[in-house]
Amino acid sequence: MILSPSILAADFCRLGAQIEEADKAGADYIHIDVMDGLFVPSISFGMPVISSIRKATKRTFDVHLMIQDPIRYIDTFKKCGAEIITVHYEACDDVDAVISAIHAAGCKAGLSIKPGTPTEVLFPYLDKVEMVLVMTVEPGFGGQKFIDYTLDKITAVRKEINRRGVSCNVEIDGGVTRENIDMILDAGANVIVAGSSVSTSDLRSLFARSTFC
Ligand code: DX5
Ligand code: ZN
């Protein structure tokens, strides 16, 4: 299991210190939610913030772009320190071109779907990306409730990955709690984003499960 705490839930007054805490508490990735007020209703933060926090940790920056036409900004996010760049299927005119741009920039590529988008749209890309991200809430805000029907989407994408024998990671994002984490792992997710439920001081124990931790 790869843990990717989301900084959207951080106290932005102490962002650097909180990222250092997450690092010490056992985070594998740092999940960075970029929102443009167009693809999603909210606006979060952008390049200057990501460049600044790059100094706070060596952990992998897992940048989740909730922006329209992300191809415009791939090189810029790479320069800011992104290592994994995830874009939304729904936000791209030409998904193959965006994946190529991410790889050309030297980053790993992730492809995400909203809860209402059919899981099958991911299938043509499973051998082209390093990660798929199944949103388990509507993208745009932290602190929402996990949408139960997304469990079937996680199961479906994991089944297809196994059937093809490809090594794509399955990330999930939104509404993760101590109560539902076992179900999510059982469905086949292996990269877990968590925002509001994370207390950085006990990041690993939040997700403690004998088979994983
Ligand atoms: C929502 C973001 C998430 C968010 C998760 O659009 O993509 O990464 O920070 O927050 P929680 O864990 O509070 O649902
Ligand atoms: Zn996210």
Coordinates of N, CA and C and ligand atoms in Angstrom, one line a residue:
M1 N 0.8 -1.2 0.0 CA 0.0 0.0 0.0 C 0.9 1.3 0.0
I2 N 0.6 2.1 -0.9 CA 1.3 3.4 -1.0 C 0.4 4.5 -0.4
L3 N 0.9 5.3 0.6 CA 0.0 6.3 1.2 C 0.4 7.7 0.6
S4 N -0.6 8.4 0.2 CA -0.4 9.7 -0.4 C -1.3 10.7 0.3
P5 N -0.9 11.3 1.4 CA -1.7 12.3 2.1 C -1.9 13.5 1.3
S6 N -3.1 14.1 1.3 CA -3.4 15.2 0.5 C -3.2 16.5 1.3
I7 N -2.4 17.4 0.7 CA -2.2 18.7 1.4 C -3.4 19.6 1.4
L8 N -4.4 19.2 0.7 CA -5.6 20.1 0.7 C -6.2 20.2 2.1
A9 N -5.9 19.2 2.9 CA -6.5 19.3 4.3 C -5.5 19.9 5.3
A10 N -4.4 20.5 4.8 CA -3.4 21.0 5.7 C -3.8 22.4 6.2
D11 N -3.1 22.8 7.2 CA -3.2 24.2 7.7 C -2.2 25.0 6.8
F12 N -2.7 25.8 5.9 CA -1.8 26.4 4.9 C -0.8 27.5 5.6
C13 N -1.1 27.8 6.8 CA -0.2 28.7 7.5 C 1.1 28.0 7.9
R14 N 1.0 26.7 8.0 CA 2.1 25.9 8.4 C 2.4 24.7 7.4
L15 N 2.2 25.0 6.1 CA 2.2 24.0 5.1 C 3.6 23.2 5.1
G16 N 4.7 23.9 5.1 CA 6.0 23.3 5.1 C 6.1 22.3 6.2
A17 N 5.8 22.8 7.4 CA 6.0 22.0 8.6 C 5.1 20.8 8.6
Q18 N 3.9 20.9 8.1 CA 2.9 19.8 8.0 C 3.4 18.7 7.0
I19 N 4.0 19.2 5.9 CA 4.6 18.2 5.0 C 5.7 17.5 5.6
E20 N 6.5 18.1 6.3 CA 7.6 17.5 7.0 C 7.1 16.4 8.0
E21 N 6.0 16.8 8.7 CA 5.4 15.8 9.6 C 4.8 14.6 8.9
A22 N 4.2 14.8 7.7 CA 3.7 13.7 6.9 C 4.8 12.8 6.5
D23 N 5.9 13.4 6.1 CA 7.1 12.7 5.7 C 7.6 11.8 6.8
K24 N 7.8 12.4 8.0 CA 8.2 11.6 9.1 C 7.3 10.5 9.6
A25 N 6.0 10.8 9.3 CA 4.9 9.8 9.8 C 4.8 8.7 8.8
G26 N 5.5 8.7 7.7 CA 5.5 7.5 6.8 C 4.8 7.7 5.5
A27 N 4.5 8.9 5.1 CA 3.9 9.1 3.8 C 4.9 8.7 2.7
D28 N 4.3 8.0 1.6 CA 5.2 7.6 0.5 C 5.2 8.7 -0.5
Y29 N 4.0 9.2 -0.8 CA 3.8 10.3 -1.8 C 3.2 11.5 -1.0
I30 N 3.3 12.7 -1.6 CA 2.5 13.9 -1.1 C 1.6 14.2 -2.3
H31 N 0.3 14.1 -1.9 CA -0.8 14.3 -2.9 C -1.1 15.8 -3.0
I32 N -1.0 16.4 -4.2 CA -1.1 17.8 -4.4 C -2.3 18.1 -5.4
D33 N -3.4 18.7 -4.9 CA -4.6 18.9 -5.6 C -4.6 20.3 -6.2
V34 N -4.5 20.3 -7.6 CA -4.6 21.6 -8.3 C -6.0 21.7 -8.9
M35 N -6.7 22.8 -8.6 CA -8.0 23.0 -9.1 C -8.1 24.4 -9.8
D36 N -8.8 24.4 -10.9 CA -8.8 25.6 -11.7 C -10.1 26.4 -11.7
G37 N -11.1 26.0 -11.0 CA -12.4 26.7 -10.9 C -13.2 26.6 -12.2
L38 N -12.7 25.7 -13.1 CA -13.4 25.5 -14.4 C -13.8 24.0 -14.5
F39 N -12.8 23.1 -14.5 CA -13.1 21.7 -14.5 C -13.8 21.3 -13.2
V40 N -13.4 21.9 -12.1 CA -14.1 21.7 -10.8 C -14.5 23.1 -10.3
P41 N -15.5 23.2 -9.4 CA -15.9 24.6 -9.0 C -14.9 25.4 -8.2
S42 N -14.0 24.7 -7.5 CA -13.1 25.4 -6.6 C -11.8 25.7 -7.2
I43 N -11.1 26.6 -6.6 CA -9.7 27.0 -7.0 C -8.8 26.7 -5.8
S44 N -7.7 25.9 -5.9 CA -6.9 25.6 -4.8 C -5.6 26.4 -4.8
F45 N -4.6 25.9 -5.5 CA -3.3 26.6 -5.5 C -2.6 26.2 -6.7
G46 N -1.5 26.8 -7.0 CA -0.8 26.4 -8.3 C 0.7 26.4 -8.1
M47 N 1.4 26.8 -9.2 CA 2.9 26.6 -9.3 C 3.7 27.2 -8.2
P48 N 3.5 28.4 -7.7 CA 4.4 28.9 -6.7 C 4.4 28.1 -5.4
V49 N 3.2 27.6 -5.1 CA 3.1 26.9 -3.8 C 3.9 25.5 -4.0
I50 N 3.7 24.9 -5.2 CA 4.3 23.6 -5.3 C 5.9 23.8 -5.4
S51 N 6.4 24.8 -6.0 CA 7.8 25.0 -6.0 C 8.3 25.2 -4.6
S52 N 7.6 26.0 -3.8 CA 8.0 26.3 -2.5 C 8.1 25.0 -1.6
I53 N 7.1 24.2 -1.7 CA 7.0 23.0 -0.8 C 8.0 21.9 -1.3
R54 N 8.5 22.1 -2.5 CA 9.5 21.0 -3.0 C 10.7 20.9 -2.0
K55 N 10.9 22.1 -1.3 CA 12.1 22.1 -0.4 C 11.8 21.4 0.9
A56 N 10.5 21.1 1.2 CA 10.2 20.5 2.5 C 10.4 19.0 2.6
T57 N 10.4 18.3 1.5 CA 10.5 16.9 1.5 C 11.1 16.3 0.2
K58 N 11.6 15.1 0.3 CA 12.1 14.4 -0.9 C 11.0 13.4 -1.3
R59 N 9.9 13.3 -0.6 CA 8.9 12.3 -1.0 C 8.4 12.6 -2.4
T60 N 7.8 11.6 -3.1 CA 7.3 11.8 -4.4 C 6.1 12.7 -4.5
F61 N 6.2 13.7 -5.3 CA 5.1 14.6 -5.5 C 4.1 14.0 -6.5
D62 N 2.9 13.7 -6.0 CA 1.8 13.1 -6.7 C 0.8 14.2 -7.0
V63 N 0.9 14.8 -8.2 CA 0.1 16.0 -8.5 C -1.1 15.6 -9.3
H64 N -2.3 16.0 -8.7 CA -3.6 15.6 -9.3 C -4.1 16.9 -9.9
L65 N -4.1 16.9 -11.2 CA -4.6 18.1 -11.9 C -6.1 18.1 -12.2
M66 N -6.8 18.8 -11.5 CA -8.3 19.0 -11.8 C -8.4 20.3 -12.6
I67 N -7.9 20.2 -13.8 CA -7.9 21.4 -14.6 C -8.3 21.0 -16.0
Q68 N -8.9 22.0 -16.7 CA -9.3 21.7 -18.1 C -8.1 21.9 -19.0
D69 N -8.0 21.0 -20.0 CA -6.9 21.0 -21.0 C -5.5 21.1 -20.3
P70 N -5.2 20.0 -19.5 CA -4.0 20.0 -18.7 C -2.7 20.0 -19.6
I71 N -2.8 19.7 -20.8 CA -1.6 19.6 -21.7 C -0.9 21.0 -21.7
R72 N -1.6 22.0 -21.5 CA -1.0 23.4 -21.5 C 0.1 23.5 -20.4
Y73 N 0.0 22.8 -19.3 CA 0.8 23.0 -18.1 C 1.7 21.9 -17.7
I74 N 1.8 20.9 -18.5 CA 2.6 19.7 -18.1 C 4.1 20.1 -17.8
D75 N 4.7 20.8 -18.7 CA 6.1 21.1 -18.5 C 6.3 22.0 -17.3
T76 N 5.4 22.9 -17.1 CA 5.4 23.8 -15.9 C 5.4 23.1 -14.6
F77 N 4.4 22.1 -14.5 CA 4.3 21.4 -13.3 C 5.6 20.5 -13.1
K78 N 6.1 20.0 -14.1 CA 7.4 19.2 -14.0 C 8.5 20.1 -13.4
K79 N 8.6 21.3 -13.9 CA 9.6 22.2 -13.4 C 9.4 22.6 -12.0
C80 N 8.1 22.6 -11.5 CA 7.8 22.9 -10.1 C 8.2 21.7 -9.2
G81 N 8.4 20.5 -9.7 CA 8.8 19.4 -8.9 C 7.8 18.2 -8.9
A82 N 6.9 18.2 -9.8 CA 5.9 17.1 -9.9 C 6.7 15.9 -10.4
E83 N 6.4 14.7 -9.9 CA 7.0 13.5 -10.4 C 5.9 12.5 -11.0
I84 N 4.8 12.5 -10.4 CA 3.6 11.8 -11.0 C 2.6 12.9 -11.4
I85 N 2.2 13.0 -12.6 CA 1.1 13.9 -13.0 C -0.1 13.2 -13.4
T86 N -1.2 13.4 -12.7 CA -2.5 12.7 -13.0 C -3.4 13.8 -13.6
V87 N -4.0 13.4 -14.8 CA -5.0 14.3 -15.4 C -6.3 13.5 -15.5
H88 N -7.3 14.3 -15.7 CA -8.7 13.7 -15.8 C -9.0 13.4 -17.3
Y89 N -9.5 12.2 -17.5 CA -10.0 11.7 -18.8 C -11.0 12.8 -19.3
E90 N -11.9 13.3 -18.5 CA -12.9 14.2 -18.9 C -12.4 15.6 -19.3
A91 N -11.2 15.9 -18.9 CA -10.6 17.2 -19.2 C -9.7 17.3 -20.4
C92 N -9.5 16.2 -21.1 CA -8.5 16.1 -22.1 C -9.2 15.9 -23.5
D93 N -8.8 16.7 -24.5 CA -9.3 16.4 -25.9 C -8.6 15.2 -26.4
D94 N -7.3 15.0 -26.2 CA -6.6 14.0 -26.8 C -5.7 13.3 -25.6
V95 N -6.3 12.3 -25.1 CA -5.7 11.7 -23.9 C -4.3 11.1 -24.2
D96 N -4.1 10.5 -25.4 CA -2.8 10.0 -25.8 C -1.7 11.1 -25.8
A97 N -2.1 12.2 -26.4 CA -1.2 13.4 -26.5 C -0.8 13.9 -25.1
V98 N -1.7 13.9 -24.2 CA -1.4 14.3 -22.8 C -0.4 13.3 -22.1
I99 N -0.7 12.1 -22.3 CA 0.1 11.0 -21.7 C 1.5 11.2 -22.3
S100 N 1.6 11.3 -23.6 CA 3.0 11.5 -24.2 C 3.7 12.7 -23.6
A101 N 3.0 13.8 -23.5 CA 3.6 15.0 -22.9 C 4.1 14.8 -21.5
I102 N 3.4 14.1 -20.7 CA 3.8 13.8 -19.3 C 5.1 13.0 -19.4
H103 N 5.1 11.9 -20.2 CA 6.3 11.1 -20.3 C 7.5 11.9 -20.9
A104 N 7.2 12.7 -21.9 CA 8.3 13.5 -22.5 C 8.9 14.4 -21.5
A105 N 8.1 14.9 -20.5 CA 8.6 15.8 -19.5 C 9.4 15.0 -18.4
G106 N 9.4 13.7 -18.5 CA 10.2 12.9 -17.5 C 9.4 12.5 -16.3
C107 N 8.0 12.6 -16.4 CA 7.2 12.2 -15.2 C 6.4 10.9 -15.5
K108 N 5.9 10.3 -14.4 CA 5.0 9.2 -14.5 C 3.6 9.8 -14.8
A109 N 2.8 9.0 -15.5 CA 1.5 9.5 -15.9 C 0.4 8.8 -15.2
G110 N -0.6 9.6 -14.7 CA -1.8 9.0 -14.1 C -3.0 9.5 -14.9
L111 N -4.0 8.6 -15.0 CA -5.3 9.0 -15.7 C -6.4 8.8 -14.7
S112 N -7.3 9.8 -14.6 CA -8.3 9.7 -13.6 C -9.7 9.8 -14.2
I113 N -10.7 9.2 -13.5 CA -12.1 9.4 -13.9 C -12.9 9.8 -12.7
K114 N -13.9 10.6 -13.0 CA -14.9 11.0 -12.0 C -15.8 9.8 -11.6
P115 N -16.5 9.9 -10.5 CA -17.4 8.7 -10.2 C -18.4 8.3 -11.3
G116 N -18.9 9.3 -12.0 CA -19.9 9.0 -13.0 C -19.4 8.6 -14.4
T117 N -18.1 8.6 -14.5 CA -17.5 8.2 -15.9 C -17.3 6.7 -15.9
P118 N -17.8 6.0 -17.0 CA -17.6 4.5 -17.0 C -16.1 4.1 -16.9
T119 N -15.9 3.1 -16.1 CA -14.6 2.6 -15.8 C -13.9 2.2 -17.1
E120 N -14.7 1.7 -18.0 CA -14.1 1.1 -19.3 C -13.3 2.1 -20.1
V121 N -13.6 3.4 -19.9 CA -12.8 4.4 -20.7 C -11.3 4.4 -20.3
L122 N -11.0 3.8 -19.1 CA -9.6 3.7 -18.7 C -8.8 2.6 -19.4
F123 N -9.6 1.6 -19.9 CA -9.0 0.3 -20.3 C -8.0 0.5 -21.5
P124 N -8.3 1.3 -22.5 CA -7.3 1.5 -23.6 C -5.9 2.1 -23.1
Y125 N -5.9 2.6 -21.9 CA -4.7 3.3 -21.5 C -3.9 2.5 -20.4
L126 N -4.4 1.4 -20.0 CA -3.8 0.7 -18.9 C -2.3 0.3 -19.1
D127 N -2.0 0.1 -20.4 CA -0.5 -0.2 -20.6 C 0.2 1.0 -21.1
K128 N -0.4 2.2 -20.9 CA 0.3 3.4 -21.3 C 0.6 4.4 -20.2
V129 N -0.1 4.1 -19.0 CA 0.1 5.0 -17.9 C 0.6 4.1 -16.7
E130 N 1.2 4.8 -15.8 CA 1.8 4.1 -14.6 C 0.7 4.0 -13.5
M131 N -0.4 4.8 -13.6 CA -1.4 4.8 -12.5 C -2.7 5.2 -13.1
V132 N -3.8 4.6 -12.6 CA -5.1 5.2 -12.8 C -5.6 5.7 -11.4
L133 N -6.4 6.7 -11.5 CA -7.0 7.3 -10.3 C -8.5 7.2 -10.4
V134 N -9.1 6.4 -9.5 CA -10.6 6.3 -9.5 C -11.1 7.2 -8.4
M135 N -11.7 8.3 -8.8 CA -12.3 9.2 -7.8 C -13.4 8.6 -7.0
T136 N -13.3 8.6 -5.7 CA -14.4 8.0 -4.9 C -15.3 9.1 -4.2
V137 N -15.1 10.3 -4.7 CA -16.0 11.5 -4.4 C -16.0 12.3 -5.7
E138 N -17.0 13.2 -5.8 CA -16.9 14.2 -6.9 C -15.7 15.1 -6.7
P139 N -14.8 15.2 -7.7 CA -13.6 16.0 -7.4 C -14.0 17.5 -7.2
G140 N -13.2 18.1 -6.4 CA -13.4 19.5 -6.1 C -13.3 20.0 -4.7
F141 N -13.5 19.1 -3.8 CA -13.5 19.5 -2.4 C -13.1 18.3 -1.5
G142 N -12.4 18.6 -0.4 CA -12.0 17.6 0.6 C -13.2 17.4 1.5
G143 N -13.1 16.4 2.3 CA -14.1 16.2 3.4 C -15.4 15.7 3.0
Q144 N -15.5 15.1 1.8 CA -16.8 14.5 1.4 C -16.9 13.1 1.8
K145 N -18.1 12.6 1.7 CA -18.4 11.2 2.0 C -18.0 10.2 0.8
F146 N -17.4 9.1 1.1 CA -17.1 8.1 0.1 C -18.3 7.6 -0.6
I147 N -18.3 7.6 -1.9 CA -19.4 7.1 -2.7 C -19.3 5.6 -2.9
D148 N -20.3 4.9 -2.3 CA -20.1 3.4 -2.2 C -20.0 2.7 -3.6
Y149 N -20.7 3.2 -4.6 CA -20.7 2.5 -5.9 C -19.4 2.5 -6.6
T150 N -18.5 3.4 -6.1 CA -17.1 3.4 -6.7 C -16.3 2.2 -6.4
L151 N -16.7 1.5 -5.4 CA -16.0 0.2 -5.0 C -16.0 -0.7 -6.2
D152 N -17.1 -0.8 -6.9 CA -17.2 -1.7 -8.1 C -16.3 -1.2 -9.2
K153 N -16.1 0.1 -9.3 CA -15.2 0.6 -10.3 C -13.7 0.2 -10.0
I154 N -13.4 0.3 -8.7 CA -12.0 -0.2 -8.3 C -11.8 -1.6 -8.7
T155 N -12.8 -2.4 -8.3 CA -12.7 -3.9 -8.6 C -12.6 -4.1 -10.1
A156 N -13.4 -3.4 -10.9 CA -13.4 -3.6 -12.3 C -12.0 -3.3 -12.9
V157 N -11.4 -2.2 -12.5 CA -10.2 -1.8 -13.1 C -9.0 -2.7 -12.7
R158 N -9.1 -3.1 -11.4 CA -8.0 -4.0 -10.9 C -8.1 -5.3 -11.7
K159 N -9.4 -5.8 -11.9 CA -9.5 -7.1 -12.6 C -9.0 -7.0 -14.0
E160 N -9.2 -5.9 -14.7 CA -8.7 -5.8 -16.0 C -7.1 -5.6 -16.1
I161 N -6.6 -5.0 -15.1 CA -5.1 -4.9 -15.0 C -4.5 -6.2 -14.7
N162 N -5.1 -7.0 -13.9 CA -4.6 -8.4 -13.6 C -4.8 -9.3 -14.8
R163 N -5.9 -9.1 -15.5 CA -6.2 -10.0 -16.7 C -5.1 -9.7 -17.8
R164 N -4.7 -8.5 -17.9 CA -3.7 -8.2 -18.9 C -2.3 -8.3 -18.4
G165 N -2.1 -8.5 -17.1 CA -0.8 -8.6 -16.6 C 0.1 -7.4 -16.7
V166 N -0.6 -6.2 -16.6 CA 0.2 -4.9 -16.7 C 0.4 -4.5 -15.2
S167 N 1.3 -3.5 -15.1 CA 1.7 -3.2 -13.7 C 1.3 -1.8 -13.3
C168 N 0.1 -1.4 -13.7 CA -0.5 -0.1 -13.4 C -1.0 0.0 -12.0
N169 N -0.6 1.1 -11.3 CA -1.1 1.2 -9.9 C -2.6 1.7 -10.0
V170 N -3.3 1.4 -8.9 CA -4.7 1.9 -8.8 C -4.8 2.8 -7.6
E171 N -4.9 4.1 -7.8 CA -5.1 5.1 -6.8 C -6.5 5.4 -6.6
I172 N -6.9 5.6 -5.3 CA -8.3 6.1 -5.1 C -8.2 7.4 -4.2
D173 N -9.2 8.2 -4.3 CA -9.1 9.6 -3.8 C -10.5 10.1 -3.4
G174 N -10.6 10.3 -2.0 CA -11.9 10.9 -1.6 C -12.6 10.1 -0.6
G175 N -12.8 10.6 0.6 CA -13.7 10.0 1.6 C -13.1 8.8 2.3
V176 N -11.8 8.6 2.3 CA -11.2 7.5 2.9 C -11.2 7.7 4.5
T177 N -11.6 6.6 5.2 CA -11.6 6.7 6.6 C -11.0 5.3 7.2
R178 N -10.8 5.3 8.4 CA -10.4 4.1 9.1 C -11.4 3.0 8.9
E179 N -12.7 3.4 8.8 CA -13.8 2.4 8.7 C -13.9 1.8 7.3
N180 N -13.5 2.5 6.2 CA -13.7 1.9 4.9 C -12.4 1.5 4.2
I181 N -11.3 1.7 4.8 CA -10.0 1.4 4.1 C -9.9 -0.1 3.8
D182 N -10.4 -1.0 4.6 CA -10.2 -2.4 4.3 C -11.0 -2.8 3.1
M183 N -12.2 -2.2 3.0 CA -13.0 -2.5 1.8 C -12.3 -2.0 0.5
I184 N -11.7 -0.8 0.6 CA -11.1 -0.2 -0.5 C -9.8 -1.0 -1.0
L185 N -9.1 -1.5 0.0 CA -7.9 -2.3 -0.3 C -8.4 -3.7 -0.9
D186 N -9.4 -4.2 -0.3 CA -9.9 -5.5 -0.8 C -10.4 -5.4 -2.3
A187 N -10.9 -4.2 -2.6 CA -11.4 -4.0 -4.0 C -10.3 -3.9 -5.0
G188 N -9.1 -3.6 -4.5 CA -7.9 -3.7 -5.4 C -7.1 -2.4 -5.5
A189 N -7.5 -1.4 -4.7 CA -6.6 -0.1 -4.8 C -5.3 -0.4 -4.0
N190 N -4.2 0.2 -4.5 CA -3.0 0.1 -3.8 C -2.3 1.5 -3.6
V191 N -2.9 2.6 -4.0 CA -2.4 3.9 -3.7 C -3.5 4.7 -3.1
I192 N -3.4 5.0 -1.8 CA -4.5 5.6 -1.0 C -4.2 7.1 -0.7
V193 N -5.1 7.9 -1.2 CA -5.1 9.4 -0.9 C -6.0 9.6 0.3
A194 N -5.5 10.4 1.2 CA -6.4 10.7 2.3 C -6.1 12.2 2.7
G195 N -7.2 12.9 2.9 CA -7.0 14.3 3.3 C -7.6 14.5 4.7
S196 N -8.9 14.7 4.8 CA -9.4 15.2 6.1 C -9.3 14.1 7.2
S197 N -9.2 12.8 6.9 CA -9.1 11.8 7.9 C -7.7 11.6 8.4
V198 N -6.7 12.3 7.9 CA -5.3 12.1 8.2 C -4.9 13.0 9.4
S199 N -4.4 12.4 10.4 CA -3.6 13.1 11.4 C -2.2 12.7 11.1
T200 N -1.3 13.6 10.7 CA 0.0 13.2 10.2 C 0.8 12.5 11.2
S201 N 0.5 12.7 12.5 CA 1.3 12.1 13.5 C 1.1 10.6 13.6
D202 N -0.1 10.1 13.1 CA -0.3 8.6 13.1 C -0.8 8.2 11.7
L203 N -0.1 8.6 10.7 CA -0.5 8.3 9.4 C -0.6 6.8 9.1
R204 N 0.4 6.1 9.5 CA 0.4 4.7 9.2 C -0.6 3.9 10.1
S205 N -0.7 4.4 11.4 CA -1.6 3.6 12.2 C -3.1 3.9 11.8
L206 N -3.3 5.0 11.2 CA -4.7 5.3 10.7 C -5.1 4.2 9.7
F207 N -4.2 3.7 9.0 CA -4.5 2.7 8.0 C -3.9 1.3 8.4
A208 N -3.7 1.1 9.7 CA -3.1 -0.1 10.2 C -4.0 -1.3 9.8
R209 N -3.4 -2.3 9.2 CA -4.1 -3.5 8.9 C -3.0 -4.6 8.8
S210 N -3.2 -5.6 9.5 CA -2.1 -6.6 9.7 C -1.5 -7.0 8.4
T211 N -2.2 -7.2 7.4 CA -1.6 -7.7 6.1 C -0.8 -6.6 5.4
F212 N -1.0 -5.3 5.7 CA -0.3 -4.3 5.0 C 0.8 -3.6 5.8
C213 N 0.5 -3.4 7.1 CA 1.4 -2.6 7.9 C 2.2 -3.4 9.0
Ligands
DX5_1 C1 -10.8 16.1 -3.9 C2 -9.4 15.9 -3.9 C3 -8.9 15.0 -2.8 C4 -9.2 15.5 -1.4 C5 -9.4 14.3 -0.6 O1 -11.2 16.6 -5.2 O2 -8.9 15.3 -5.1 O3 -7.5 14.7 -3.0 O4 -8.1 16.2 -0.9 O5 -9.9 14.7 0.7 P1 -10.7 13.8 1.6 O6 -9.7 12.6 2.0 O7 -10.9 14.7 2.8 O8 -11.9 13.3 1.0
ZN2 ZN -6.8 14.5 -5.3

